[in-house]
């Protein structure tokens, strides 16, 4: 695959941000609940974890409203690859989060001023329906961990790339990446290399 940095967009949670690790850490530290990554076999965590829904809701609210304070970290190599890409093209992030401000602040903090000045952040507020935003942003490829989003893109002539996570493995036949070093390889022919 050979993708132009100008035509790709990124989901944030579980692609740029290691939301799963933050969820697991908060569950352990604040609620004394132990969860293993491989237990999260569904995008809807309440379906696969035997934890009171109130706790799941609490943890998600904190990650949505206070991502910095709740310890949300970027995925390994995400910042260096995004930094390299930002030299080639603006960075577009499309998240299903309902509120933009907290994750905007998080992106500002983890990317730093100069990369942040090249971003376009869209918060759609719902898991379904990213397609029109991707279209309007003039993108052709999109990296997401949610299979229905990726399938909708493929059905409409776009190029989805699934970011592998326990809840999407074996559930699709689409191209996928395991980490940000594999994402970097998508642009090899465009000379983009993280330092
Ligand atoms: Mg996601």
CSV table of C-alpha atoms and ligand atoms in Angstrom, one decimal:
chain,number,residue,atom,x,y,z
A,1,UNK,CA,0.0,0.0,0.0
A,2,UNK,CA,1.2,3.4,-0.9
A,3,UNK,CA,-0.7,6.3,0.7
A,4,UNK,CA,-0.3,10.0,0.4
A,5,UNK,CA,-0.1,11.9,3.7
A,6,UNK,CA,-2.6,14.3,2.2
A,7,UNK,CA,-5.4,11.8,1.9
A,8,UNK,CA,-5.3,10.0,5.3
A,9,UNK,CA,-7.1,10.7,8.5
A,10,UNK,CA,-7.0,9.2,11.9
A,11,UNK,CA,-9.4,8.1,14.6
A,12,UNK,CA,-8.1,9.0,18.1
A,13,UNK,CA,-9.2,6.5,20.8
A,14,UNK,CA,-7.3,3.2,20.5
A,15,UNK,CA,-5.4,4.5,17.4
A,16,UNK,CA,-3.5,7.6,18.4
A,17,UNK,CA,-4.4,7.4,22.1
A,18,UNK,CA,-3.9,4.2,24.1
A,19,UNK,CA,-7.3,4.4,25.6
A,20,UNK,CA,-7.5,0.7,26.4
A,21,UNK,CA,-4.4,0.9,28.7
A,22,UNK,CA,-5.8,4.0,30.4
A,23,UNK,CA,-9.1,2.2,30.9
A,24,UNK,CA,-7.4,-0.8,32.4
A,25,UNK,CA,-5.1,1.3,34.7
A,26,UNK,CA,-8.0,3.4,36.0
A,27,UNK,CA,-10.0,0.3,36.7
A,28,UNK,CA,-7.2,-1.2,38.7
A,29,UNK,CA,-6.1,2.0,40.6
A,30,UNK,CA,-9.5,3.6,41.3
A,31,UNK,CA,-11.9,0.7,41.4
A,32,UNK,CA,-9.6,-2.3,42.3
A,33,UNK,CA,-10.8,-4.2,39.2
A,34,UNK,CA,-8.3,-6.2,37.2
A,35,UNK,CA,-8.8,-6.5,33.4
A,36,UNK,CA,-6.6,-8.1,30.9
A,37,UNK,CA,-6.4,-6.6,27.3
A,38,UNK,CA,-7.5,-9.9,25.8
A,39,UNK,CA,-10.7,-9.8,27.8
A,40,UNK,CA,-11.9,-6.8,25.8
A,41,UNK,CA,-13.2,-8.8,22.9
A,42,UNK,CA,-16.1,-6.4,22.0
A,43,UNK,CA,-16.0,-2.7,21.1
A,44,UNK,CA,-18.9,-2.4,23.6
A,45,UNK,CA,-16.9,-3.3,26.7
A,46,UNK,CA,-20.0,-3.8,28.9
A,47,UNK,CA,-20.7,-6.8,26.7
A,48,UNK,CA,-17.4,-8.6,27.5
A,49,UNK,CA,-16.5,-7.5,31.0
A,50,UNK,CA,-18.1,-8.6,34.2
A,51,UNK,CA,-17.9,-5.2,35.8
A,52,UNK,CA,-20.8,-3.0,37.0
A,53,UNK,CA,-22.0,-0.7,34.2
A,54,UNK,CA,-21.7,2.2,36.5
A,55,UNK,CA,-17.9,1.7,36.9
A,56,UNK,CA,-17.5,1.3,33.1
A,57,UNK,CA,-19.5,4.5,32.6
A,58,UNK,CA,-17.4,6.4,35.3
A,59,UNK,CA,-14.1,5.4,33.7
A,60,UNK,CA,-15.3,6.4,30.2
A,61,UNK,CA,-16.6,9.7,31.4
A,62,UNK,CA,-13.2,10.5,32.9
A,63,UNK,CA,-11.4,9.5,29.8
A,64,UNK,CA,-13.7,11.7,27.7
A,65,UNK,CA,-13.8,14.7,30.0
A,66,UNK,CA,-10.3,14.7,31.5
A,67,UNK,CA,-8.0,12.7,29.3
A,68,UNK,CA,-4.8,14.4,30.5
A,69,UNK,CA,-5.7,14.1,34.2
A,70,UNK,CA,-6.8,10.5,33.8
A,71,UNK,CA,-3.4,9.5,32.4
A,72,UNK,CA,-4.3,8.9,28.7
A,73,UNK,CA,-1.0,8.3,26.8
A,74,UNK,CA,-0.3,8.2,23.1
A,75,UNK,CA,0.4,4.8,21.4
A,76,UNK,CA,4.1,4.0,21.0
A,77,UNK,CA,5.6,5.9,18.1
A,78,UNK,CA,2.4,7.8,17.4
A,79,UNK,CA,3.9,11.2,18.2
A,80,UNK,CA,7.1,10.7,16.1
A,81,UNK,CA,5.2,9.4,13.1
A,82,UNK,CA,2.5,12.1,13.3
A,83,UNK,CA,5.3,14.7,13.6
A,84,UNK,CA,7.0,13.4,10.5
A,85,UNK,CA,3.6,13.4,8.6
A,86,UNK,CA,2.8,16.9,9.7
A,87,UNK,CA,5.7,18.2,7.7
A,88,UNK,CA,4.1,16.7,4.6
A,89,UNK,CA,0.5,17.5,5.1
A,90,UNK,CA,-2.1,18.7,7.7
A,91,UNK,CA,-3.2,16.1,10.1
A,92,UNK,CA,-6.9,15.2,10.3
A,93,UNK,CA,-8.4,13.5,13.3
A,94,UNK,CA,-12.0,12.4,13.3
A,95,UNK,CA,-13.3,11.1,16.7
A,96,UNK,CA,-16.7,9.9,17.8
A,97,UNK,CA,-16.1,11.8,21.1
A,98,UNK,CA,-19.1,14.1,21.9
A,99,UNK,CA,-16.9,16.9,23.2
A,100,UNK,CA,-14.0,18.4,21.3
A,101,UNK,CA,-12.3,20.6,23.9
A,102,UNK,CA,-10.8,18.0,26.3
A,103,UNK,CA,-9.2,15.9,23.5
A,104,UNK,CA,-8.1,19.0,21.7
A,105,UNK,CA,-6.2,20.0,24.8
A,106,UNK,CA,-4.8,16.5,25.0
A,107,UNK,CA,-3.6,16.6,21.4
A,108,UNK,CA,-2.0,20.0,22.0
A,109,UNK,CA,-0.1,18.6,25.0
A,110,UNK,CA,1.1,15.4,23.4
A,111,UNK,CA,1.9,16.8,19.9
A,112,UNK,CA,3.4,20.1,21.0
A,113,UNK,CA,2.8,23.5,19.5
A,114,UNK,CA,4.2,23.2,16.0
A,115,UNK,CA,2.5,19.9,15.1
A,116,UNK,CA,-0.7,21.0,16.8
A,117,UNK,CA,-0.8,24.0,14.6
A,118,UNK,CA,-1.2,21.6,11.6
A,119,UNK,CA,-4.2,19.7,12.9
A,120,UNK,CA,-7.8,19.6,12.0
A,121,UNK,CA,-9.9,17.9,14.7
A,122,UNK,CA,-13.5,16.8,14.2
A,123,UNK,CA,-15.7,15.4,17.0
A,124,UNK,CA,-18.8,13.8,15.5
A,125,UNK,CA,-20.5,12.7,18.7
A,126,UNK,CA,-21.5,9.3,17.4
A,127,UNK,CA,-19.8,6.1,16.5
A,128,UNK,CA,-21.8,5.7,13.2
A,129,UNK,CA,-21.5,8.2,10.4
A,130,UNK,CA,-17.9,9.2,10.1
A,131,UNK,CA,-18.1,8.7,6.3
A,132,UNK,CA,-19.4,12.2,5.4
A,133,UNK,CA,-16.8,13.9,7.6
A,134,UNK,CA,-14.0,11.9,6.0
A,135,UNK,CA,-15.5,12.8,2.6
A,136,UNK,CA,-15.8,16.5,3.4
A,137,UNK,CA,-12.2,16.6,4.7
A,138,UNK,CA,-11.1,15.4,1.3
A,139,UNK,CA,-9.6,12.2,2.6
A,140,UNK,CA,-9.4,8.8,0.9
A,141,UNK,CA,-7.9,6.6,3.7
A,142,UNK,CA,-8.8,6.4,7.3
A,143,UNK,CA,-7.3,4.4,10.3
A,144,UNK,CA,-9.8,3.3,12.9
A,145,UNK,CA,-10.2,0.4,15.3
A,146,UNK,CA,-13.9,0.0,14.9
A,147,UNK,CA,-14.9,-2.6,12.3
A,148,UNK,CA,-18.3,-1.2,11.2
A,149,UNK,CA,-16.7,2.2,10.5
A,150,UNK,CA,-14.1,0.6,8.4
A,151,UNK,CA,-16.6,-1.6,6.5
A,152,UNK,CA,-18.8,1.4,5.7
A,153,UNK,CA,-15.8,3.2,4.3
A,154,UNK,CA,-14.8,0.2,2.1
A,155,UNK,CA,-18.4,-0.2,0.8
A,156,UNK,CA,-18.2,3.5,-0.3
A,157,UNK,CA,-15.0,3.3,-2.2
A,158,UNK,CA,-12.7,4.6,0.6
A,159,UNK,CA,-9.6,2.9,1.9
A,160,UNK,CA,-10.0,1.9,5.5
A,161,UNK,CA,-7.1,0.5,7.5
A,162,UNK,CA,-8.0,-1.3,10.7
A,163,UNK,CA,-5.8,-0.6,13.7
A,164,UNK,CA,-5.5,-4.1,15.3
A,165,UNK,CA,-7.0,-4.4,18.7
A,166,UNK,CA,-8.4,-7.5,20.6
A,167,UNK,CA,-12.0,-6.5,19.7
A,168,UNK,CA,-11.4,-6.4,15.9
A,169,UNK,CA,-8.9,-9.3,15.3
A,170,UNK,CA,-10.4,-11.9,13.0
A,171,UNK,CA,-13.5,-9.9,12.5
A,172,UNK,CA,-12.7,-8.5,9.0
A,173,UNK,CA,-10.8,-9.0,5.8
A,174,UNK,CA,-9.6,-5.4,5.5
A,175,UNK,CA,-6.0,-4.2,5.5
A,176,UNK,CA,-4.7,-3.7,9.0
A,177,UNK,CA,-1.8,-2.3,11.0
A,178,UNK,CA,-0.4,-3.6,14.3
A,179,UNK,CA,1.3,-0.4,15.4
A,180,UNK,CA,2.6,3.0,14.4
A,181,UNK,CA,5.8,1.7,12.8
A,182,UNK,CA,3.5,-0.2,10.3
A,183,UNK,CA,1.6,3.1,9.8
A,184,UNK,CA,4.9,4.8,9.0
A,185,UNK,CA,5.6,2.1,6.3
A,186,UNK,CA,2.3,3.0,4.5
A,187,UNK,CA,4.0,6.3,3.5
A,188,UNK,CA,7.4,4.9,2.6
A,189,UNK,CA,7.2,5.9,-1.0
A,190,UNK,CA,6.4,9.4,0.0
A,191,UNK,CA,9.7,9.7,1.9
A,192,UNK,CA,8.1,10.3,5.3
A,193,UNK,CA,10.2,9.0,8.1
A,194,UNK,CA,10.0,9.6,11.8
A,195,UNK,CA,13.2,10.7,13.5
B,1,LIG,MG1,-11.3,4.3,18.2
